[in-house]
Coordinates of C-alpha atoms in Angstrom, one line a residue:
M1 CA 19.6 41.3 26.0
A2 CA 23.3 41.0 25.5
A3 CA 24.5 38.7 22.8
S4 CA 25.8 35.4 24.1
R5 CA 29.3 34.1 23.3
I6 CA 29.8 30.9 21.4
R7 CA 31.0 28.0 23.6
L8 CA 31.2 24.3 23.7
L9 CA 28.4 22.5 25.4
P10 CA 29.2 20.3 28.4
E11 CA 29.3 16.6 27.3
T12 CA 26.3 15.6 29.4
T13 CA 24.2 18.4 27.7
S14 CA 25.3 17.3 24.2
N15 CA 24.6 13.7 24.9
R16 CA 21.1 14.5 26.1
I17 CA 20.4 16.6 23.0
A18 CA 21.6 13.7 20.8
A19 CA 19.4 11.3 22.8
G20 CA 16.4 13.6 22.0
E21 CA 17.0 12.9 18.3
V22 CA 17.3 9.1 18.7
V23 CA 15.0 8.3 21.7
E24 CA 12.0 10.5 21.7
R25 CA 9.7 7.9 23.4
P26 CA 9.9 4.3 24.8
A27 CA 8.9 2.8 21.4
A28 CA 12.2 4.3 20.0
A29 CA 14.3 2.8 22.6
V30 CA 12.8 -0.5 22.1
K31 CA 13.2 -0.3 18.3
E32 CA 17.0 0.5 18.8
L33 CA 17.5 -2.3 21.2
V34 CA 15.7 -4.9 19.1
E35 CA 17.6 -3.7 16.0
N36 CA 20.9 -4.3 17.9
A37 CA 19.7 -7.7 18.9
L38 CA 18.9 -8.6 15.2
D39 CA 22.2 -7.3 14.0
A40 CA 23.9 -9.5 16.6
G41 CA 22.3 -12.6 15.0
A42 CA 19.6 -13.3 17.5
T43 CA 17.1 -16.0 16.8
R44 CA 14.9 -15.3 19.9
I45 CA 14.2 -11.8 21.3
A46 CA 12.1 -11.1 24.4
V47 CA 10.8 -7.6 25.4
T48 CA 9.3 -6.7 28.7
L49 CA 7.6 -3.4 29.3
E50 CA 6.4 -1.8 32.6
E51 CA 4.5 1.4 32.8
G52 CA 4.4 1.5 29.1
G53 CA 8.2 1.3 28.9
I54 CA 8.5 4.5 30.9
G55 CA 9.2 2.7 34.1
R56 CA 11.2 -0.3 32.7
I57 CA 12.2 -1.9 29.4
L58 CA 14.0 -5.1 29.3
V59 CA 15.3 -6.7 26.0
E60 CA 16.9 -10.1 26.0
D61 CA 18.3 -11.9 23.0
D62 CA 20.4 -15.0 22.2
G63 CA 22.8 -13.2 19.9
S64 CA 26.5 -13.2 19.6
G65 CA 27.1 -11.1 22.8
M66 CA 29.9 -8.8 23.6
S67 CA 33.3 -9.3 25.2
A68 CA 34.3 -7.1 28.3
E69 CA 36.4 -4.7 26.0
E70 CA 33.4 -4.4 23.5
L71 CA 31.0 -3.8 26.3
G72 CA 32.9 -0.9 27.5
L73 CA 33.0 0.7 24.1
A74 CA 29.4 0.0 23.3
V75 CA 28.2 2.8 25.6
E76 CA 30.6 5.3 24.1
R77 CA 29.3 7.6 21.4
H78 CA 30.0 6.6 17.8
A79 CA 31.4 3.3 18.8
T80 CA 30.2 0.4 16.5
S81 CA 31.1 -2.9 15.1
K82 CA 29.1 -2.4 12.0
L83 CA 31.3 0.0 9.9
P84 CA 34.7 -1.6 9.4
D85 CA 35.9 1.4 7.2
E86 CA 34.7 4.6 5.8
A87 CA 33.6 3.1 2.5
A88 CA 31.0 0.9 4.4
L89 CA 29.2 4.1 5.3
F90 CA 27.9 4.0 1.7
R91 CA 26.6 0.5 1.7
I92 CA 24.8 0.0 4.9
A93 CA 23.8 -3.6 5.3
T94 CA 22.8 -3.5 9.0
L95 CA 20.0 -2.0 11.0
G96 CA 22.1 0.0 13.3
F97 CA 25.5 1.5 12.5
R98 CA 25.9 5.0 14.1
G99 CA 26.9 3.8 17.6
E100 CA 24.5 6.2 19.2
A101 CA 21.7 4.0 20.6
L102 CA 23.1 2.8 23.9
P103 CA 25.0 6.0 24.8
S104 CA 21.8 8.0 24.0
I105 CA 19.6 5.7 26.2
G106 CA 22.2 5.9 28.9
A107 CA 22.1 9.7 28.7
V108 CA 18.5 9.9 29.7
A109 CA 17.7 6.8 31.6
R110 CA 19.2 4.3 34.1
L111 CA 20.8 1.6 31.8
A112 CA 22.1 -1.9 32.8
I113 CA 23.7 -4.3 30.2
T114 CA 24.9 -7.9 30.8
S115 CA 26.4 -9.7 27.8
C116 CA 28.1 -13.0 27.2
T117 CA 29.8 -14.3 24.0
R118 CA 29.1 -17.9 23.1
D119 CA 32.6 -19.0 24.0
G120 CA 33.5 -16.5 26.8
A121 CA 32.4 -15.2 30.1
A122 CA 29.6 -12.7 31.0
H123 CA 30.2 -9.1 31.9
A124 CA 28.0 -6.2 32.9
I125 CA 28.0 -2.3 32.9
T126 CA 25.7 0.3 34.0
V127 CA 25.1 3.9 32.8
E128 CA 23.0 6.4 34.8
G129 CA 22.3 9.8 33.3
G130 CA 25.5 9.6 31.2
R131 CA 27.8 8.3 34.1
K132 CA 29.3 5.0 33.3
S133 CA 30.5 2.3 35.8
P134 CA 33.5 0.1 35.2
V135 CA 32.9 -3.2 33.3
A136 CA 32.5 -6.0 35.9
P137 CA 32.3 -9.8 35.8
A138 CA 28.6 -11.2 35.8
S139 CA 26.7 -14.4 35.1
G140 CA 24.3 -15.0 32.4
P141 CA 23.6 -17.1 29.2
P142 CA 25.1 -16.4 25.8
G143 CA 23.5 -13.3 24.4
T144 CA 22.8 -9.8 25.7
R145 CA 20.4 -8.5 28.3
V146 CA 19.6 -4.8 28.2
E147 CA 17.5 -3.2 31.0
L148 CA 16.6 0.5 31.2
R149 CA 14.6 2.1 33.9
D150 CA 13.2 5.6 34.6
L151 CA 13.3 6.7 31.0
F152 CA 13.8 10.5 30.8
F153 CA 14.5 10.7 34.6
A154 CA 17.4 13.0 33.6
T155 CA 15.3 15.2 31.3
P156 CA 12.0 15.8 33.1
A157 CA 10.8 18.3 30.6
R158 CA 10.8 15.5 27.8
R159 CA 9.1 13.1 30.1
A160 CA 6.2 15.5 30.5
F161 CA 5.4 15.2 26.7
L162 CA 5.0 11.4 26.8
R163 CA 1.5 9.9 26.4
T164 CA -0.2 7.5 28.7
P165 CA 1.5 4.3 29.6
R166 CA -1.1 2.4 27.6
S167 CA -0.4 4.5 24.5
E168 CA 3.3 4.2 24.9
A169 CA 3.1 0.5 25.2
E170 CA 0.9 0.1 22.2
A171 CA 3.5 2.1 20.1
A172 CA 6.4 0.0 21.4
V173 CA 4.6 -3.3 20.6
E174 CA 3.8 -1.9 17.1
A175 CA 7.5 -1.2 16.6
V176 CA 8.4 -4.8 17.4
R177 CA 5.5 -6.1 15.1
R178 CA 7.0 -4.1 12.2
L179 CA 10.5 -5.5 12.8
A180 CA 9.0 -9.0 13.3
L181 CA 7.4 -8.7 9.9
A182 CA 10.8 -8.2 8.3
W183 CA 12.5 -11.0 10.3
P184 CA 10.2 -14.0 10.2
E185 CA 13.0 -16.4 11.1
V186 CA 13.4 -14.8 14.4
A187 CA 11.1 -15.6 17.4
F188 CA 9.7 -12.7 19.3
R189 CA 7.9 -12.3 22.6
V190 CA 6.6 -9.1 24.2
E191 CA 5.1 -8.8 27.7
V192 CA 3.2 -5.7 28.8
E193 CA 2.6 -5.3 32.5
G194 CA 2.9 -9.1 32.9
R195 CA 0.6 -10.0 30.0
V196 CA 1.7 -11.5 26.8
A197 CA 1.1 -8.9 24.0
L198 CA 2.9 -10.7 21.2
A199 CA 4.2 -14.2 20.8
L200 CA 5.7 -15.4 17.4
A201 CA 7.5 -18.5 16.7
R202 CA 10.2 -18.8 14.0
Q203 CA 8.3 -19.2 10.7
D204 CA 8.3 -18.4 7.0
R205 CA 7.3 -15.1 5.5
D206 CA 3.7 -16.1 4.6
A207 CA 3.0 -17.5 8.0
R208 CA 4.4 -14.4 9.7
I209 CA 2.3 -12.1 7.4
A210 CA -0.8 -14.2 8.4
A211 CA 0.1 -14.1 12.0
L212 CA 0.7 -10.3 12.2
L213 CA -1.8 -9.0 9.7
G214 CA -4.4 -11.6 10.2
P215 CA -5.8 -14.4 7.9
D216 CA -8.3 -12.1 6.4
F217 CA -5.6 -9.9 4.9
A218 CA -3.7 -12.9 3.7
A219 CA -6.9 -14.4 2.1
A220 CA -7.8 -11.0 0.5
S221 CA -4.4 -10.3 -1.0
L222 CA -2.7 -10.7 -4.3
P223 CA 1.0 -11.8 -4.8
V224 CA 3.4 -9.0 -6.0
E225 CA 6.6 -10.1 -7.6
A226 CA 9.0 -7.9 -9.8
A227 CA 12.6 -7.4 -10.4
R228 CA 14.6 -5.0 -12.4
E229 CA 18.2 -3.8 -12.6
G230 CA 19.2 -5.0 -9.2
L231 CA 15.9 -4.3 -7.5
A232 CA 13.6 -7.1 -6.3
L233 CA 10.1 -6.6 -5.0
S234 CA 7.9 -9.2 -3.4
G235 CA 5.0 -9.5 -0.9
L236 CA 1.2 -9.2 -0.9
A237 CA -1.2 -6.3 -1.9
A238 CA -4.8 -6.4 -0.6
A239 CA -7.4 -6.5 -3.3
P240 CA -8.9 -3.1 -3.8
T241 CA -12.2 -4.1 -2.3
H242 CA -10.4 -4.4 1.1
H243 CA -9.2 -0.8 1.6
R244 CA -8.7 0.7 5.1
A245 CA -9.6 3.9 6.9
T246 CA -5.9 4.7 7.6
G247 CA -2.6 3.8 6.3
E248 CA -1.5 1.7 9.3
F249 CA -1.8 -1.4 7.2
Q250 CA 0.9 -0.3 4.8
H251 CA 4.0 -2.4 5.8
L252 CA 7.1 -1.5 3.6
V253 CA 10.3 -3.3 4.2
V254 CA 13.6 -2.2 2.5
N255 CA 16.6 -4.5 3.0
R256 CA 14.9 -6.0 6.1
R257 CA 14.4 -2.5 7.5
P258 CA 10.8 -1.5 8.2
V259 CA 10.2 2.1 6.8
R260 CA 7.6 4.7 6.4
D261 CA 9.2 6.3 3.4
P262 CA 6.9 9.0 1.8
Q263 CA 8.2 8.1 -1.7
L264 CA 7.2 4.5 -1.3
R265 CA 3.8 5.3 0.4
T266 CA 3.2 7.8 -2.6
A267 CA 3.9 5.0 -5.2
L268 CA 1.5 2.7 -3.3
R269 CA -1.2 5.4 -3.3
V270 CA -0.8 6.0 -7.1
A271 CA -1.0 2.4 -7.9
Y272 CA -4.4 2.1 -6.1
R273 CA -5.6 5.6 -7.0
E274 CA -8.4 4.6 -9.5
L275 CA -9.2 1.4 -7.6
I276 CA -10.3 2.6 -4.1
P277 CA -12.4 5.5 -3.0
R278 CA -10.9 8.7 -2.2
G279 CA -9.9 9.1 1.4
R280 CA -9.4 5.4 1.9
H281 CA -6.0 3.6 2.0
P282 CA -4.7 0.4 0.5
A283 CA -3.2 -2.4 2.6
A284 CA 0.0 -4.1 1.7
A285 CA 3.0 -6.0 3.0
L286 CA 5.9 -5.3 0.5
F287 CA 9.5 -6.3 0.6
L288 CA 12.0 -4.4 -1.5
D289 CA 15.6 -5.7 -1.8
I290 CA 18.0 -3.1 -3.3
P291 CA 21.9 -3.0 -3.4
P292 CA 23.0 -1.3 -0.2
E293 CA 25.1 1.3 -2.2
A294 CA 21.9 2.4 -4.0
V295 CA 20.1 3.6 -1.0
D296 CA 21.0 6.1 1.8
V297 CA 19.4 5.0 5.1
N298 CA 21.1 7.8 7.1
V299 CA 18.8 10.8 6.1
H300 CA 16.4 10.4 9.2
P301 CA 17.3 10.1 12.9
M302 CA 15.1 7.0 13.2
K303 CA 16.1 5.7 9.8
T304 CA 12.4 5.3 8.7
E305 CA 12.9 7.5 5.6
L306 CA 15.4 6.8 2.7
R307 CA 17.0 8.5 -0.2
F308 CA 17.4 6.2 -3.4
R309 CA 20.0 6.8 -5.9
D310 CA 17.4 6.1 -8.6
A311 CA 14.2 7.2 -6.9
E312 CA 12.2 7.2 -10.2
G313 CA 13.4 3.6 -10.9
V314 CA 12.1 2.4 -7.5
R315 CA 8.9 4.3 -7.9
G316 CA 8.3 2.9 -11.3
L317 CA 9.0 -0.6 -10.2
L318 CA 6.6 -0.4 -7.3
I319 CA 3.7 1.2 -9.3
S320 CA 4.1 -1.2 -12.3
A321 CA 4.4 -4.3 -10.1
L322 CA 1.2 -3.4 -8.1
R323 CA -0.8 -2.4 -11.2
R324 CA 0.2 -5.8 -12.7
A325 CA -1.0 -7.6 -9.6
L326 CA -4.1 -5.6 -9.3
A327 CA -5.0 -5.9 -13.0
V328 CA -7.1 -9.0 -12.5
G329 CA -10.6 -9.8 -13.7
V330 CA -13.3 -10.7 -11.2
A331 CA -12.4 -14.3 -11.6
A332 CA -9.1 -13.8 -9.7
V333 CA -10.5 -11.5 -7.1
P334 CA -9.7 -13.2 -3.7
G335 CA -12.8 -14.8 -2.1
L336 CA -14.8 -14.8 -5.4
T337 CA -14.4 -18.5 -6.1
Q338 CA -13.6 -21.1 -3.5
D339 CA -9.9 -21.5 -4.6
G340 CA -9.5 -18.0 -5.8
A341 CA -8.9 -19.2 -9.4
A342 CA -10.9 -19.1 -12.5
P343 CA -13.2 -22.0 -13.2
P344 CA -11.9 -24.7 -15.5
G345 CA -12.0 -23.9 -19.2
F346 CA -11.8 -20.1 -18.5
A347 CA -8.7 -18.2 -19.5
E348 CA -7.1 -16.1 -16.9
P349 CA -8.2 -12.4 -17.3
Q350 CA -6.2 -10.4 -19.7
A351 CA -6.4 -6.8 -20.7
A352 CA -9.3 -7.4 -23.2
P353 CA -10.6 -3.9 -24.2
L354 CA -13.9 -2.9 -25.7
H355 CA -13.9 -1.7 -29.2
G356 CA -16.6 0.7 -30.3
P357 CA -19.6 1.9 -28.4
A358 CA -21.3 -1.5 -28.2
W359 CA -21.0 -3.3 -24.9
R360 CA -19.7 -6.8 -25.9
P361 CA -17.5 -9.4 -24.5
Q362 CA -14.2 -10.1 -26.0
P363 CA -13.1 -13.6 -27.2
V364 CA -12.1 -15.8 -24.3
P365 CA -9.9 -18.8 -25.6
Q366 CA -10.4 -22.5 -24.6
R367 CA -14.2 -22.6 -25.2
P368 CA -15.9 -24.9 -27.6
A369 CA -17.7 -23.2 -30.4
Q370 CA -21.5 -23.8 -29.7
W371 CA -23.3 -20.4 -29.5
S372 CA -22.4 -16.7 -29.0
A373 CA -23.5 -14.3 -26.3
P374 CA -25.9 -11.7 -27.7
R375 CA -24.6 -8.4 -28.6
L376 CA -25.5 -5.5 -26.2
S377 CA -26.4 -2.1 -27.8
L378 CA -26.1 1.1 -25.8
G379 CA -28.0 3.2 -28.4
F380 CA -24.9 4.8 -29.8
A381 CA -23.7 4.7 -33.4
P382 CA -23.3 1.1 -34.5
A383 CA -19.9 -0.4 -34.4
P384 CA -18.3 -2.8 -36.9
P385 CA -19.0 -6.5 -36.3
M386 CA -16.7 -8.4 -33.9
P387 CA -16.3 -11.8 -32.5
T388 CA -18.1 -12.6 -29.2
P389 CA -17.1 -15.1 -26.6
E390 CA -18.4 -18.7 -27.3
I391 CA -20.0 -20.0 -24.2
L392 CA -21.6 -23.5 -23.6
P393 CA -25.4 -23.5 -22.9
G394 CA -25.9 -24.1 -19.2
E395 CA -22.4 -23.0 -18.2
E396 CA -21.4 -19.6 -16.8
G397 CA -18.4 -17.8 -15.6
P398 CA -17.5 -16.9 -12.0
L399 CA -20.2 -14.2 -11.9
G400 CA -22.8 -16.7 -12.9
R401 CA -26.1 -16.3 -14.7
P402 CA -28.3 -13.3 -14.4
L403 CA -31.7 -13.8 -12.7
A404 CA -33.2 -10.3 -12.6
Q405 CA -32.6 -6.6 -12.5
L406 CA -33.4 -4.8 -9.3
L407 CA -34.5 -1.2 -9.0
S408 CA -33.3 -0.7 -12.7
T409 CA -29.8 -0.4 -11.2
Y410 CA -28.5 -3.8 -10.0
V411 CA -28.2 -7.1 -11.8
L412 CA -28.9 -10.1 -9.6
A413 CA -27.0 -13.3 -10.6
E414 CA -26.4 -16.7 -9.3
A415 CA -22.7 -17.9 -9.2
P416 CA -21.9 -21.5 -10.2
D417 CA -21.4 -22.4 -6.5
G418 CA -24.8 -21.0 -5.7
A419 CA -23.8 -17.8 -4.2
L420 CA -25.7 -14.6 -4.7
V421 CA -23.9 -11.9 -6.9
L422 CA -25.3 -8.4 -7.0
V423 CA -23.8 -6.1 -9.7
D424 CA -24.0 -2.3 -9.9
Q425 CA -24.6 -1.9 -13.6
H426 CA -23.2 1.8 -13.8
A427 CA -20.1 1.1 -11.7
A428 CA -19.4 -2.1 -13.7
H429 CA -19.8 -0.4 -17.1
E430 CA -17.8 2.5 -16.0
R431 CA -14.8 0.2 -15.4
L432 CA -15.4 -1.5 -18.7
T433 CA -15.4 1.8 -20.5
H434 CA -12.3 3.0 -18.6
E435 CA -10.4 -0.1 -19.6
A436 CA -11.5 0.3 -23.2
L437 CA -10.3 3.9 -23.3
K438 CA -6.9 3.0 -21.7
A439 CA -6.4 0.2 -24.4
Q440 CA -7.0 2.7 -27.0
L441 CA -4.6 5.3 -25.5
A442 CA -2.0 2.6 -25.3
E443 CA -2.2 2.2 -29.0
G444 CA -1.5 5.9 -29.5
R445 CA -4.7 7.9 -28.9
V446 CA -8.4 7.4 -28.1
R447 CA -10.5 7.3 -31.3
A448 CA -12.5 10.5 -31.7
Q449 CA -16.0 11.0 -33.1
P450 CA -16.4 14.5 -34.8
L451 CA -19.5 16.3 -33.9
L452 CA -21.8 17.2 -36.8
L453 CA -22.3 20.6 -35.2
P454 CA -19.5 21.7 -32.8
A455 CA -20.8 22.5 -29.4
V456 CA -20.1 25.7 -27.4
V457 CA -19.8 25.3 -23.7
E458 CA -19.7 28.4 -21.4
M459 CA -17.5 28.0 -18.4
P460 CA -15.6 30.2 -15.9
S461 CA -12.5 31.7 -17.3
A462 CA -10.2 29.6 -14.9
A463 CA -11.8 26.3 -16.1
V464 CA -11.4 27.4 -19.8
S465 CA -7.7 28.1 -19.2
R466 CA -7.1 24.8 -17.6
L467 CA -8.8 22.9 -20.5
L468 CA -6.9 24.9 -23.2
D469 CA -3.6 24.3 -21.5
A470 CA -4.2 20.7 -21.6
A471 CA -5.8 20.7 -25.0
A472 CA -2.9 18.6 -26.6
S473 CA -3.3 16.0 -24.0
L474 CA -7.0 15.9 -24.2
A475 CA -6.8 15.5 -28.0
R476 CA -5.0 12.2 -27.3
L477 CA -8.1 11.2 -25.4
G478 CA -10.3 11.9 -28.3
L479 CA -11.6 15.3 -27.0
E480 CA -10.8 18.1 -29.4
L481 CA -11.2 21.6 -28.0
E482 CA -10.8 25.1 -29.1
G483 CA -11.0 28.5 -27.4
F484 CA -14.3 30.4 -28.1
G485 CA -13.8 33.8 -26.4
P486 CA -12.9 34.4 -22.7
G487 CA -15.5 32.2 -21.1
A488 CA -16.4 29.4 -23.6
V489 CA -14.9 26.3 -25.2
L490 CA -15.8 24.9 -28.7
V491 CA -16.0 21.1 -28.7
R492 CA -15.3 19.7 -32.1
A493 CA -15.0 15.9 -31.2
T494 CA -15.5 13.6 -28.2
P495 CA -14.3 10.0 -27.7
A496 CA -16.2 7.6 -30.1
L497 CA -16.6 5.0 -27.2
L498 CA -18.7 7.5 -25.2
G499 CA -21.4 7.8 -27.8
A500 CA -23.0 11.2 -27.6
P501 CA -22.4 12.5 -24.1
D502 CA -23.5 16.0 -22.9
P503 CA -20.3 18.0 -23.3
A504 CA -21.1 20.6 -20.5
P505 CA -20.9 18.2 -17.5
L506 CA -18.1 16.3 -19.2
L507 CA -15.9 19.4 -19.5
A508 CA -16.8 20.6 -16.1
D509 CA -15.6 17.3 -14.6
L510 CA -12.4 17.4 -16.6
A511 CA -11.6 20.9 -15.4
E512 CA -12.1 19.9 -11.9
E513 CA -9.8 16.9 -12.3
L514 CA -7.2 19.1 -13.9
A515 CA -7.4 21.5 -11.0
E516 CA -7.0 18.7 -8.5
S517 CA -4.0 17.1 -10.2
G518 CA -2.3 20.2 -11.4
E519 CA 1.4 19.5 -12.1
T520 CA 1.8 17.3 -9.1
L521 CA 1.2 14.1 -11.2
A522 CA 3.1 12.7 -14.2
L523 CA 1.5 13.1 -17.6
A524 CA 0.5 9.4 -17.7
D525 CA -1.2 9.7 -14.4
R526 CA -3.0 12.9 -15.3
L527 CA -4.3 11.3 -18.5
D528 CA -5.5 8.2 -16.7
A529 CA -7.3 10.4 -14.1
A530 CA -9.0 12.2 -17.1
L531 CA -9.9 8.8 -18.7
A532 CA -11.6 7.9 -15.5
R533 CA -13.8 11.0 -15.7
L534 CA -14.6 10.3 -19.4
A535 CA -15.5 6.8 -18.6
C536 CA -18.2 7.9 -16.0
H537 CA -19.8 10.0 -18.7
G538 CA -19.8 7.2 -21.2
S539 CA -21.4 4.5 -19.0
I540 CA -25.1 3.5 -18.6
R541 CA -26.8 5.1 -15.7
A542 CA -28.9 3.7 -12.9
G543 CA -32.5 3.4 -14.0
R544 CA -31.8 1.9 -17.5
R545 CA -33.7 -1.3 -18.0
L546 CA -31.6 -4.2 -19.3
T547 CA -32.8 -7.2 -21.2
P548 CA -31.7 -10.7 -20.0
A549 CA -29.2 -10.8 -23.0
E550 CA -27.6 -7.4 -21.9
M551 CA -27.3 -8.5 -18.4
A552 CA -25.5 -11.7 -19.4
A553 CA -23.2 -9.7 -21.7
L554 CA -22.3 -7.4 -18.9
L555 CA -21.3 -10.3 -16.6
R556 CA -19.2 -12.0 -19.3
Q557 CA -17.4 -8.7 -20.1
M558 CA -16.6 -8.2 -16.5
E559 CA -15.0 -11.6 -16.3
A560 CA -12.8 -10.7 -19.2
T561 CA -11.8 -7.2 -18.1
P562 CA -8.9 -6.3 -15.7
R563 CA -9.7 -4.5 -12.4
A564 CA -13.4 -5.2 -12.9
A565 CA -14.0 -5.6 -9.1
T566 CA -14.1 -1.9 -8.6
C567 CA -15.1 1.2 -10.7
S568 CA -12.7 4.0 -11.6
H569 CA -13.6 5.9 -8.4
G570 CA -12.8 2.8 -6.2
R571 CA -16.3 1.7 -5.4
P572 CA -17.1 -2.0 -5.7
T573 CA -18.8 -3.2 -8.8
F574 CA -20.4 -6.2 -7.3
I575 CA -20.9 -7.9 -3.9
R576 CA -21.1 -11.6 -3.4
L577 CA -23.0 -13.4 -0.6
G578 CA -22.1 -17.1 -0.2
K579 CA -23.8 -19.8 1.7
A580 CA -22.0 -18.9 5.0
E581 CA -22.9 -15.2 4.7
L582 CA -26.6 -15.9 3.9
E583 CA -26.8 -18.4 6.8
R584 CA -25.4 -15.7 9.2
L585 CA -27.9 -13.2 7.9
F586 CA -30.8 -15.5 8.6
G587 CA -29.4 -16.8 12.0
R588 CA -28.6 -20.2 10.9
R589 CA -25.0 -20.1 12.2

């Protein structure tokens, strides 16, 4: 085939190519039109969809409107009121700014716009397949009415790739929902095929979150607040026990713009990594305010991905704020107590680590000195004496008093309000051990216990290489290794907190963890993942019989330990059945 000569494309062709980048489906058109309404200062926005938006989309608002001259310019490419000068391009403070939405929609659909300023007359214009009509006088209330019909009639090939009208309508409604979350002071209404799909009054942020994400999400969430160097983060993060099958419940808003930015979603995942099971997803509604000049919103056609000037700073703020919010003891887990707070006289949970192999609660202030909880021995080397929490006879913490042990695996307890609490002893002790190891690492390194006789562990050569490459990091975790030929490792010391674990399965798990994380995680994250593996090997197993004193000590330590509602792998450490749940199980309500 002969080589084609370079030539300019006809205007209609170039417009339709540009439209394909901005408007790939009805939801994209709805998003662009609603963003225009928000930028115009609208307080009420109504959206009507027919045939999933393929047949008709109508967006009406009560914003500032456009004059006749502005209306004629609005359907021209790269015409906008939102960039007063070139410098403004580097501090975008509006949702739309490129001046592409209306001309792009007009290039592939039949577009009709009627607009009226608050102190002027109404005017109208139509665009069909890129052909514009003159601006003409019209009638209508202040604000703007945009109607488009027959989306992609001018590009039938693109229309063939659309989904069913129902699927397209669902995507369009979701686009409005995400914008509505970011703009709670604006009322929204969406009708699909004559039925109301969304109706939101003007409200505050908390009410809007509850309206859109449901009261269950609001009740099961923890507040997130943080600020640093011009950045401000706020919102709600679901407790680790309320994880989801997909990431659809991750709502991220940056400068009032809903985004699906991979950097932010990765930070969210890292913050929850040790708290929820692998393959599950956290739920959150987070709002980040950042100076406009510190973020580039013009890196994606749909403006859903961002480029931050200080990406590491944003990531660090998100991860640290979430970890602080999630670092709660069981007393502060939403739904554990009637008001979500610790019972009177109990201190709010702090990072109270374990010290030594004995499994003993840490001091909890604000308790009268009467008697001490018994010390729980795991059969490891004895630890130096230490204070234990002083508890009034007849009083318990949020997890209550132990009643029995079931199947040598679960501790059955009665909470102060009469609810039934069932604790997985291995999962709970794994979290306690993990937090104790983390506390020691934060002080510099995990305390090591030298082995009387170094152990030789034979392993595949690839696993040996991974362990030896990470030997310096593992030494900080209390695990001292040396090479012992091409297929073996010599273990000289293990973390003292673990007692005397079998080194073979311990090293096999660590090698697997290092293979999974590789160099994709920061050093601190890799160390924490390794600590989680170590904690599993240093915890009591299912089948271990516990005395009443040991069961009580476990419950008290859980109450004093952060993140004790889940184990290091994200599984719940306890379940709680209150009066309402029990009555439902027995058919009483």
